[in-house]
PDB file of C-alpha atoms and ligand atoms in Angstrom:
ATOM      1  CA  MET A   1      -4.010  92.491  47.605  1.00  0.00           C
ATOM      2  CA  SER A   2      -0.714  93.227  49.460  1.00  0.00           C
ATOM      3  CA  PRO A   3       2.395  90.910  48.679  1.00  0.00           C
ATOM      4  CA  VAL A   4       2.571  89.637  52.049  1.00  0.00           C
ATOM      5  CA  TYR A   5      -0.343  88.628  51.971  1.00  0.00           C
ATOM      6  CA  LEU A   6       0.297  87.107  48.600  1.00  0.00           C
ATOM      7  CA  LEU A   7       2.860  85.786  50.540  1.00  0.00           C
ATOM      8  CA  VAL A   8       1.509  84.227  53.532  1.00  0.00           C
ATOM      9  CA  LEU A   9      -1.395  82.475  50.732  1.00  0.00           C
ATOM     10  CA  LEU A  10       1.280  81.137  48.830  1.00  0.00           C
ATOM     11  CA  VAL A  11       3.878  79.650  51.854  1.00  0.00           C
ATOM     12  CA  PRO A  12       1.845  76.654  52.185  1.00  0.00           C
ATOM     13  CA  VAL A  13       1.609  75.450  48.614  1.00  0.00           C
ATOM     14  CA  ILE A  14       5.016  75.914  47.918  1.00  0.00           C
ATOM     15  CA  SER A  15       6.871  74.211  50.952  1.00  0.00           C
ATOM     16  CA  ALA A  16       5.043  71.238  49.235  1.00  0.00           C
ATOM     17  CA  GLN A  17       7.518  72.106  46.696  1.00  0.00           C
ATOM     18  CA  THR A  18      10.798  72.949  47.063  1.00  0.00           C
ATOM     19  CA  PHE A  19      10.571  76.410  48.293  1.00  0.00           C
ATOM     20  CA  HIS A  20      13.613  78.309  49.274  1.00  0.00           C
ATOM     21  CA  TRP A  21      14.262  81.776  50.819  1.00  0.00           C
ATOM     22  CA  GLY A  22      15.828  83.911  48.330  1.00  0.00           C
ATOM     23  CA  ARG A  23      16.030  84.354  44.478  1.00  0.00           C
ATOM     24  CA  CYS A  24      17.057  81.754  42.205  1.00  0.00           C
ATOM     25  CA  PRO A  25      20.158  80.311  41.915  1.00  0.00           C
ATOM     26  CA  THR A  26      22.091  81.882  38.849  1.00  0.00           C
ATOM     27  CA  PRO A  27      23.531  78.131  37.275  1.00  0.00           C
ATOM     28  CA  LYS A  28      25.974  78.249  34.484  1.00  0.00           C
ATOM     29  CA  VAL A  29      24.427  76.453  31.464  1.00  0.00           C
ATOM     30  CA  GLN A  30      25.617  74.574  29.174  1.00  0.00           C
ATOM     31  CA  ALA A  31      27.994  76.362  26.155  1.00  0.00           C
ATOM     32  CA  ASN A  32      27.238  76.720  22.824  1.00  0.00           C
ATOM     33  CA  PHE A  33      23.740  74.882  23.330  1.00  0.00           C
ATOM     34  CA  SER A  34      22.612  72.520  19.907  1.00  0.00           C
ATOM     35  CA  LEU A  35      18.775  72.002  20.311  1.00  0.00           C
ATOM     36  CA  SER A  36      19.838  69.732  17.081  1.00  0.00           C
ATOM     37  CA  GLN A  37      21.888  67.136  19.081  1.00  0.00           C
ATOM     38  CA  TYR A  38      20.048  67.349  21.644  1.00  0.00           C
ATOM     39  CA  LEU A  39      16.208  66.158  20.261  1.00  0.00           C
ATOM     40  CA  GLY A  40      14.817  62.712  20.908  1.00  0.00           C
ATOM     41  CA  LYS A  41      14.305  60.495  22.770  1.00  0.00           C
ATOM     42  CA  TRP A  42      15.323  60.764  27.443  1.00  0.00           C
ATOM     43  CA  TYR A  43      14.512  59.000  30.555  1.00  0.00           C
ATOM     44  CA  GLU A  44      13.898  60.640  33.332  1.00  0.00           C
ATOM     45  CA  ILE A  45      15.982  59.439  35.633  1.00  0.00           C
ATOM     46  CA  GLU A  46      16.065  61.411  38.751  1.00  0.00           C
ATOM     47  CA  LYS A  47      14.346  64.772  39.560  1.00  0.00           C
ATOM     48  CA  LEU A  48      13.304  66.785  42.260  1.00  0.00           C
ATOM     49  CA  PRO A  49      11.271  67.196  43.848  1.00  0.00           C
ATOM     50  CA  ALA A  50      10.349  63.812  44.877  1.00  0.00           C
ATOM     51  CA  SER A  51       6.867  63.042  42.842  1.00  0.00           C
ATOM     52  CA  PHE A  52       3.384  61.606  43.754  1.00  0.00           C
ATOM     53  CA  ALA A  53       1.665  61.372  41.484  1.00  0.00           C
ATOM     54  CA  ARG A  54       1.216  57.148  40.140  1.00  0.00           C
ATOM     55  CA  GLY A  55       3.209  57.988  36.776  1.00  0.00           C
ATOM     56  CA  GLN A  56       6.415  55.718  36.557  1.00  0.00           C
ATOM     57  CA  CYS A  57       8.371  55.137  33.685  1.00  0.00           C
ATOM     58  CA  ILE A  58       8.754  59.280  32.939  1.00  0.00           C
ATOM     59  CA  GLN A  59      10.266  59.235  29.121  1.00  0.00           C
ATOM     60  CA  ALA A  60      10.198  62.812  26.905  1.00  0.00           C
ATOM     61  CA  ASN A  61      10.851  62.983  23.331  1.00  0.00           C
ATOM     62  CA  TYR A  62      11.665  66.277  22.136  1.00  0.00           C
ATOM     63  CA  SER A  63      11.235  67.148  18.143  1.00  0.00           C
ATOM     64  CA  LEU A  64      10.949  70.025  16.200  1.00  0.00           C
ATOM     65  CA  ARG A  65       7.285  71.708  14.554  1.00  0.00           C
ATOM     66  CA  LYS A  66       7.578  72.904  11.212  1.00  0.00           C
ATOM     67  CA  ASP A  67       7.110  76.223  13.154  1.00  0.00           C
ATOM     68  CA  GLY A  68      10.357  76.313  14.379  1.00  0.00           C
ATOM     69  CA  THR A  69       8.861  75.584  17.960  1.00  0.00           C
ATOM     70  CA  ILE A  70       9.599  72.278  19.701  1.00  0.00           C
ATOM     71  CA  ARG A  71       7.135  69.420  20.404  1.00  0.00           C
ATOM     72  CA  VAL A  72       7.520  68.495  23.627  1.00  0.00           C
ATOM     73  CA  LEU A  73       5.615  65.022  24.221  1.00  0.00           C
ATOM     74  CA  ASN A  74       5.949  63.477  27.860  1.00  0.00           C
ATOM     75  CA  SER A  75       4.665  60.264  29.249  1.00  0.00           C
ATOM     76  CA  GLN A  76       4.560  58.289  32.081  1.00  0.00           C
ATOM     77  CA  VAL A  77       2.403  54.985  32.823  1.00  0.00           C
ATOM     78  CA  GLU A  78      -0.261  54.914  34.742  1.00  0.00           C
ATOM     79  CA  ASP A  79      -1.844  51.419  35.441  1.00  0.00           C
ATOM     80  CA  GLY A  80       0.170  49.513  32.871  1.00  0.00           C
ATOM     81  CA  VAL A  81      -1.212  51.808  30.285  1.00  0.00           C
ATOM     82  CA  ARG A  82       1.447  54.674  28.361  1.00  0.00           C
ATOM     83  CA  LYS A  83      -0.029  57.705  28.914  1.00  0.00           C
ATOM     84  CA  PHE A  84       0.931  61.017  27.251  1.00  0.00           C
ATOM     85  CA  LEU A  85       0.884  64.825  27.720  1.00  0.00           C
ATOM     86  CA  GLU A  86       2.202  67.415  25.032  1.00  0.00           C
ATOM     87  CA  GLY A  87       3.613  70.885  25.525  1.00  0.00           C
ATOM     88  CA  THR A  88       5.915  73.358  23.717  1.00  0.00           C
ATOM     89  CA  ALA A  89       9.096  74.088  24.501  1.00  0.00           C
ATOM     90  CA  VAL A  90      10.734  77.947  22.803  1.00  0.00           C
ATOM     91  CA  VAL A  91      13.851  79.674  22.800  1.00  0.00           C
ATOM     92  CA  PRO A  92      12.813  83.486  24.212  1.00  0.00           C
ATOM     93  CA  HIS A  93      16.451  84.149  23.933  1.00  0.00           C
ATOM     94  CA  PRO A  94      18.266  82.907  20.509  1.00  0.00           C
ATOM     95  CA  GLN A  95      21.771  84.357  22.397  1.00  0.00           C
ATOM     96  CA  GLU A  96      20.897  81.966  25.031  1.00  0.00           C
ATOM     97  CA  PRO A  97      20.310  78.882  24.006  1.00  0.00           C
ATOM     98  CA  ALA A  98      20.248  76.210  26.771  1.00  0.00           C
ATOM     99  CA  LYS A  99      17.733  78.266  28.286  1.00  0.00           C
ATOM    100  CA  LEU A 100      14.422  76.747  27.219  1.00  0.00           C
ATOM    101  CA  GLY A 101      11.119  77.550  28.372  1.00  0.00           C
ATOM    102  CA  VAL A 102       8.349  74.853  28.172  1.00  0.00           C
ATOM    103  CA  SER A 103       4.595  74.937  28.537  1.00  0.00           C
ATOM    104  CA  PHE A 104       2.040  72.404  28.735  1.00  0.00           C
ATOM    105  CA  SER A 105      -1.349  74.620  28.026  1.00  0.00           C
ATOM    106  CA  TYR A 106      -2.194  78.325  26.288  1.00  0.00           C
ATOM    107  CA  PHE A 107      -3.657  79.298  29.851  1.00  0.00           C
ATOM    108  CA  THR A 108      -0.116  79.208  31.762  1.00  0.00           C
ATOM    109  CA  PRO A 109       3.428  80.844  30.729  1.00  0.00           C
ATOM    110  CA  TYR A 110       6.565  79.717  29.654  1.00  0.00           C
ATOM    111  CA  GLY A 111       8.122  77.786  32.889  1.00  0.00           C
ATOM    112  CA  PRO A 112      12.524  78.179  32.792  1.00  0.00           C
ATOM    113  CA  TYR A 113      13.938  74.788  31.307  1.00  0.00           C
ATOM    114  CA  TRP A 114      17.809  75.551  31.950  1.00  0.00           C
ATOM    115  CA  VAL A 115      20.160  73.126  30.214  1.00  0.00           C
ATOM    116  CA  LEU A 116      23.099  73.395  33.056  1.00  0.00           C
ATOM    117  CA  GLU A 117      25.574  70.710  31.491  1.00  0.00           C
ATOM    118  CA  THR A 118      24.473  67.378  28.453  1.00  0.00           C
ATOM    119  CA  ASN A 119      26.857  65.338  26.108  1.00  0.00           C
ATOM    120  CA  TYR A 120      24.045  64.879  23.943  1.00  0.00           C
ATOM    121  CA  THR A 121      24.449  61.140  23.920  1.00  0.00           C
ATOM    122  CA  ASN A 122      24.493  59.896  27.348  1.00  0.00           C
ATOM    123  CA  TYR A 123      22.861  62.387  30.119  1.00  0.00           C
ATOM    124  CA  THR A 124      20.933  65.726  30.662  1.00  0.00           C
ATOM    125  CA  ILE A 125      20.956  67.985  33.349  1.00  0.00           C
ATOM    126  CA  VAL A 126      18.002  70.525  33.773  1.00  0.00           C
ATOM    127  CA  TYR A 127      16.947  73.189  36.063  1.00  0.00           C
ATOM    128  CA  SER A 128      13.753  75.789  36.616  1.00  0.00           C
ATOM    129  CA  CYS A 129      13.601  77.896  39.035  1.00  0.00           C
ATOM    130  CA  THR A 130      10.796  80.979  39.059  1.00  0.00           C
ATOM    131  CA  ASP A 131      11.237  83.842  41.799  1.00  0.00           C
ATOM    132  CA  ILE A 132       8.337  84.783  44.028  1.00  0.00           C
ATOM    133  CA  LEU A 133       8.453  88.820  44.667  1.00  0.00           C
ATOM    134  CA  ARG A 134      12.473  88.664  44.880  1.00  0.00           C
ATOM    135  CA  ILE A 135      11.295  86.597  48.717  1.00  0.00           C
ATOM    136  CA  PHE A 136      12.125  83.720  47.779  1.00  0.00           C
ATOM    137  CA  HIS A 137      11.508  80.830  44.992  1.00  0.00           C
ATOM    138  CA  PHE A 138      11.136  77.125  44.263  1.00  0.00           C
ATOM    139  CA  ASN A 139      12.736  75.158  41.673  1.00  0.00           C
ATOM    140  CA  TYR A 140      13.039  71.610  39.746  1.00  0.00           C
ATOM    141  CA  ALA A 141      15.764  69.494  38.253  1.00  0.00           C
ATOM    142  CA  TRP A 142      15.949  66.685  35.703  1.00  0.00           C
ATOM    143  CA  ILE A 143      18.616  64.013  34.973  1.00  0.00           C
ATOM    144  CA  LEU A 144      17.594  62.462  32.112  1.00  0.00           C
ATOM    145  CA  ALA A 145      18.979  59.971  29.817  1.00  0.00           C
ATOM    146  CA  ARG A 146      19.419  58.065  26.341  1.00  0.00           C
ATOM    147  CA  LEU A 147      19.068  55.275  28.198  1.00  0.00           C
ATOM    148  CA  PRO A 148      16.392  53.754  30.984  1.00  0.00           C
ATOM    149  CA  SER A 149      19.501  53.917  33.678  1.00  0.00           C
ATOM    150  CA  LEU A 150      22.388  55.893  34.219  1.00  0.00           C
ATOM    151  CA  PRO A 151      25.630  54.667  35.600  1.00  0.00           C
ATOM    152  CA  PRO A 152      25.416  55.954  39.120  1.00  0.00           C
ATOM    153  CA  GLU A 153      29.176  57.558  38.941  1.00  0.00           C
ATOM    154  CA  MET A 154      27.143  59.720  36.753  1.00  0.00           C
ATOM    155  CA  VAL A 155      24.161  59.958  38.957  1.00  0.00           C
ATOM    156  CA  HIS A 156      26.568  61.331  41.545  1.00  0.00           C
ATOM    157  CA  TYR A 157      28.584  63.462  38.690  1.00  0.00           C
ATOM    158  CA  ALA A 158      25.363  65.623  38.025  1.00  0.00           C
ATOM    159  CA  LYS A 159      24.379  65.310  41.651  1.00  0.00           C
ATOM    160  CA  GLN A 160      27.211  67.400  42.522  1.00  0.00           C
ATOM    161  CA  LEU A 161      27.052  70.169  39.714  1.00  0.00           C
ATOM    162  CA  LEU A 162      23.592  70.554  40.656  1.00  0.00           C
ATOM    163  CA  THR A 163      24.943  70.889  44.804  1.00  0.00           C
ATOM    164  CA  ASP A 164      28.007  73.232  43.736  1.00  0.00           C
ATOM    165  CA  ASN A 165      25.400  75.526  41.851  1.00  0.00           C
ATOM    166  CA  GLY A 166      23.811  75.619  45.235  1.00  0.00           C
ATOM    167  CA  ILE A 167      21.071  73.740  44.116  1.00  0.00           C
ATOM    168  CA  ASP A 168      19.789  72.170  47.376  1.00  0.00           C
ATOM    169  CA  ILE A 169      19.491  68.467  45.925  1.00  0.00           C
ATOM    170  CA  SER A 170      17.839  66.948  49.396  1.00  0.00           C
ATOM    171  CA  LYS A 171      14.591  66.129  48.144  1.00  0.00           C
ATOM    172  CA  MET A 172      15.822  64.112  44.538  1.00  0.00           C
ATOM    173  CA  THR A 173      14.209  61.519  44.150  1.00  0.00           C
ATOM    174  CA  PRO A 174      14.500  58.646  41.140  1.00  0.00           C
ATOM    175  CA  THR A 175      12.269  57.836  38.869  1.00  0.00           C
ATOM    176  CA  TYR A 176      11.292  54.219  38.601  1.00  0.00           C
ATOM    177  CA  GLN A 177      12.017  53.159  34.654  1.00  0.00           C
ATOM    178  CA  ASN A 178      11.084  49.009  34.769  1.00  0.00           C
ATOM    179  CA  CYS A 179       8.304  48.894  31.943  1.00  0.00           C
ATOM    180  CA  GLY A 180       9.891  47.121  29.585  1.00  0.00           C
ATOM    181  CA  ASP A 181       7.619  47.908  26.436  1.00  0.00           C
ATOM    182  CA  ILE A 182       5.458  49.904  27.765  1.00  0.00           C
TER     183      ILE A 182
HETATM  184  C1  LIG B 201      31.715  78.280  22.327  1.00  0.00           C
HETATM  185  O1  LIG B 201      32.144  78.468  20.630  1.00  0.00           O
HETATM  186  C2  LIG B 201      32.902  79.193  20.482  1.00  0.00           C
HETATM  187  C3  LIG B 201      32.889  80.058  19.796  1.00  0.00           C
HETATM  188  O2  LIG B 201      32.504  79.138  18.157  1.00  0.00           O
HETATM  189  C4  LIG B 201      34.559  78.670  20.887  1.00  0.00           C
HETATM  190  O3  LIG B 201      35.372  79.364  21.194  1.00  0.00           O
HETATM  191  C5  LIG B 201      34.255  77.551  22.855  1.00  0.00           C
HETATM  192  O4  LIG B 201      35.098  76.840  22.990  1.00  0.00           O
HETATM  193  C6  LIG B 201      33.366  77.360  22.712  1.00  0.00           C
HETATM  194  N1  LIG B 201      32.841  76.426  23.510  1.00  0.00           N
HETATM  195  C7  LIG B 201      32.141  75.129  24.200  1.00  0.00           C
HETATM  196  C8  LIG B 201      32.108  75.097  25.362  1.00  0.00           C
HETATM  197  O5  LIG B 201      32.530  74.507  22.987  1.00  0.00           O
HETATM  198  C1  LIG B 202       9.658  61.604  19.013  1.00  0.00           C
HETATM  199  O1  LIG B 202       8.870  62.382  18.088  1.00  0.00           O
HETATM  200  C2  LIG B 202       9.517  62.077  16.795  1.00  0.00           C
HETATM  201  C3  LIG B 202       8.512  63.445  15.970  1.00  0.00           C
HETATM  202  O2  LIG B 202       6.715  62.724  16.549  1.00  0.00           O
HETATM  203  C4  LIG B 202       8.784  61.048  15.954  1.00  0.00           C
HETATM  204  O3  LIG B 202       9.295  60.996  14.845  1.00  0.00           O
HETATM  205  C5  LIG B 202      10.124  60.046  16.830  1.00  0.00           C
HETATM  206  O4  LIG B 202       9.837  58.293  16.524  1.00  0.00           O
HETATM  207  C6  LIG B 202      10.131  59.748  18.271  1.00  0.00           C
HETATM  208  N1  LIG B 202      11.167  59.384  18.289  1.00  0.00           N
HETATM  209  C7  LIG B 202      10.796  58.067  19.232  1.00  0.00           C
HETATM  210  C8  LIG B 202      12.211  57.211  20.251  1.00  0.00           C
HETATM  211  O5  LIG B 202       9.531  57.859  20.493  1.00  0.00           O
HETATM  212  C1  LIG B 203      28.803  61.563  27.236  1.00  0.00           C
HETATM  213  O1  LIG B 203      28.918  60.955  28.180  1.00  0.00           O
HETATM  214  C2  LIG B 203      29.524  58.923  28.366  1.00  0.00           C
HETATM  215  C3  LIG B 203      29.374  58.966  29.958  1.00  0.00           C
HETATM  216  O2  LIG B 203      30.179  59.928  31.199  1.00  0.00           O
HETATM  217  C4  LIG B 203      30.892  59.271  28.135  1.00  0.00           C
HETATM  218  O3  LIG B 203      31.409  57.583  28.044  1.00  0.00           O
HETATM  219  C5  LIG B 203      30.470  59.503  26.863  1.00  0.00           C
HETATM  220  O4  LIG B 203      32.583  59.878  25.800  1.00  0.00           O
HETATM  221  C6  LIG B 203      30.287  61.306  26.619  1.00  0.00           C
HETATM  222  N1  LIG B 203      29.816  61.813  24.892  1.00  0.00           N
HETATM  223  C7  LIG B 203      30.673  62.636  24.928  1.00  0.00           C
HETATM  224  C8  LIG B 203      30.729  63.000  23.550  1.00  0.00           C
HETATM  225  O5  LIG B 203      31.121  63.285  25.463  1.00  0.00           O
HETATM  226  C1  LIG B 204      27.235  56.518  26.183  1.00  0.00           C
HETATM  227  O1  LIG B 204      26.252  56.683  24.384  1.00  0.00           O
HETATM  228  C2  LIG B 204      26.711  56.152  24.024  1.00  0.00           C
HETATM  229  C3  LIG B 204      26.133  56.315  22.779  1.00  0.00           C
HETATM  230  O2  LIG B 204      24.883  55.809  23.009  1.00  0.00           O
HETATM  231  C4  LIG B 204      27.457  54.321  24.408  1.00  0.00           C
HETATM  232  O3  LIG B 204      27.916  54.177  23.546  1.00  0.00           O
HETATM  233  C5  LIG B 204      27.993  54.560  25.556  1.00  0.00           C
HETATM  234  O4  LIG B 204      28.017  53.018  26.079  1.00  0.00           O
HETATM  235  C6  LIG B 204      27.208  55.687  26.739  1.00  0.00           C
HETATM  236  N1  LIG B 204      27.998  55.572  27.978  1.00  0.00           N
HETATM  237  C7  LIG B 204      27.423  55.693  29.578  1.00  0.00           C
HETATM  238  C8  LIG B 204      28.967  55.623  30.384  1.00  0.00           C
HETATM  239  O5  LIG B 204      26.815  55.436  29.885  1.00  0.00           O
END
């Protein structure tokens, strides 16, 4: 199939996500990233793009497996019940520890999970971008926190950091996090 034909097929699908012409931006990532300090539970505060899925109160829990890979346990509340999805993260290049790859099935390749900035105890700013044919790209971003809410000035700070890196956050939306103990 010719690349142009493929492009025509893909554009309608991807434009529903956050599709942009040109190649992925190349933001700076967290220097001297410490995976051990990063492990544990994170709450999703905002994400790009908006998700129309029913899930609320989205959380992730990262832990180390014996084989050295990272267990990614994502969960969300649907119809009053917390549902879990397990995946795997790896650090493909040890010299770039803040650039992780995450996959949720044997059949899908590792998607990028770049930690742009975290202070480990309060917030993390995560970015994922994939180039298609070097002609366009689609991306995702997440602001996560150790608590179910983050002070508005911190959210503002995180969005500014994304914007400063050339990332369009206009489709970013807050995640509902008020599910009590579910
Ligand atoms: C990263 O580690 C190097 C070497 O230990 C150090 O020189 C540098 O200041 C550190 N950078 C940050 C942002 O902590
Ligand atoms: C995260 O997962 C680890 C490993 O399964 C578990 O020991 C820990 O209790 C979990 N933490 C939270 C806050 O759920
Ligand atoms: C993490 O960020 C919070 C909010 O900006 C700040 O209060 C705290 O001191 C920071 N912690 C570290 C270890 O940098
Ligand atoms: C950052 O995290 C620390 C440790 O959990 C907490 O004591 C502090 O209140 C947090 N700061 C903010 C601004 O959320």
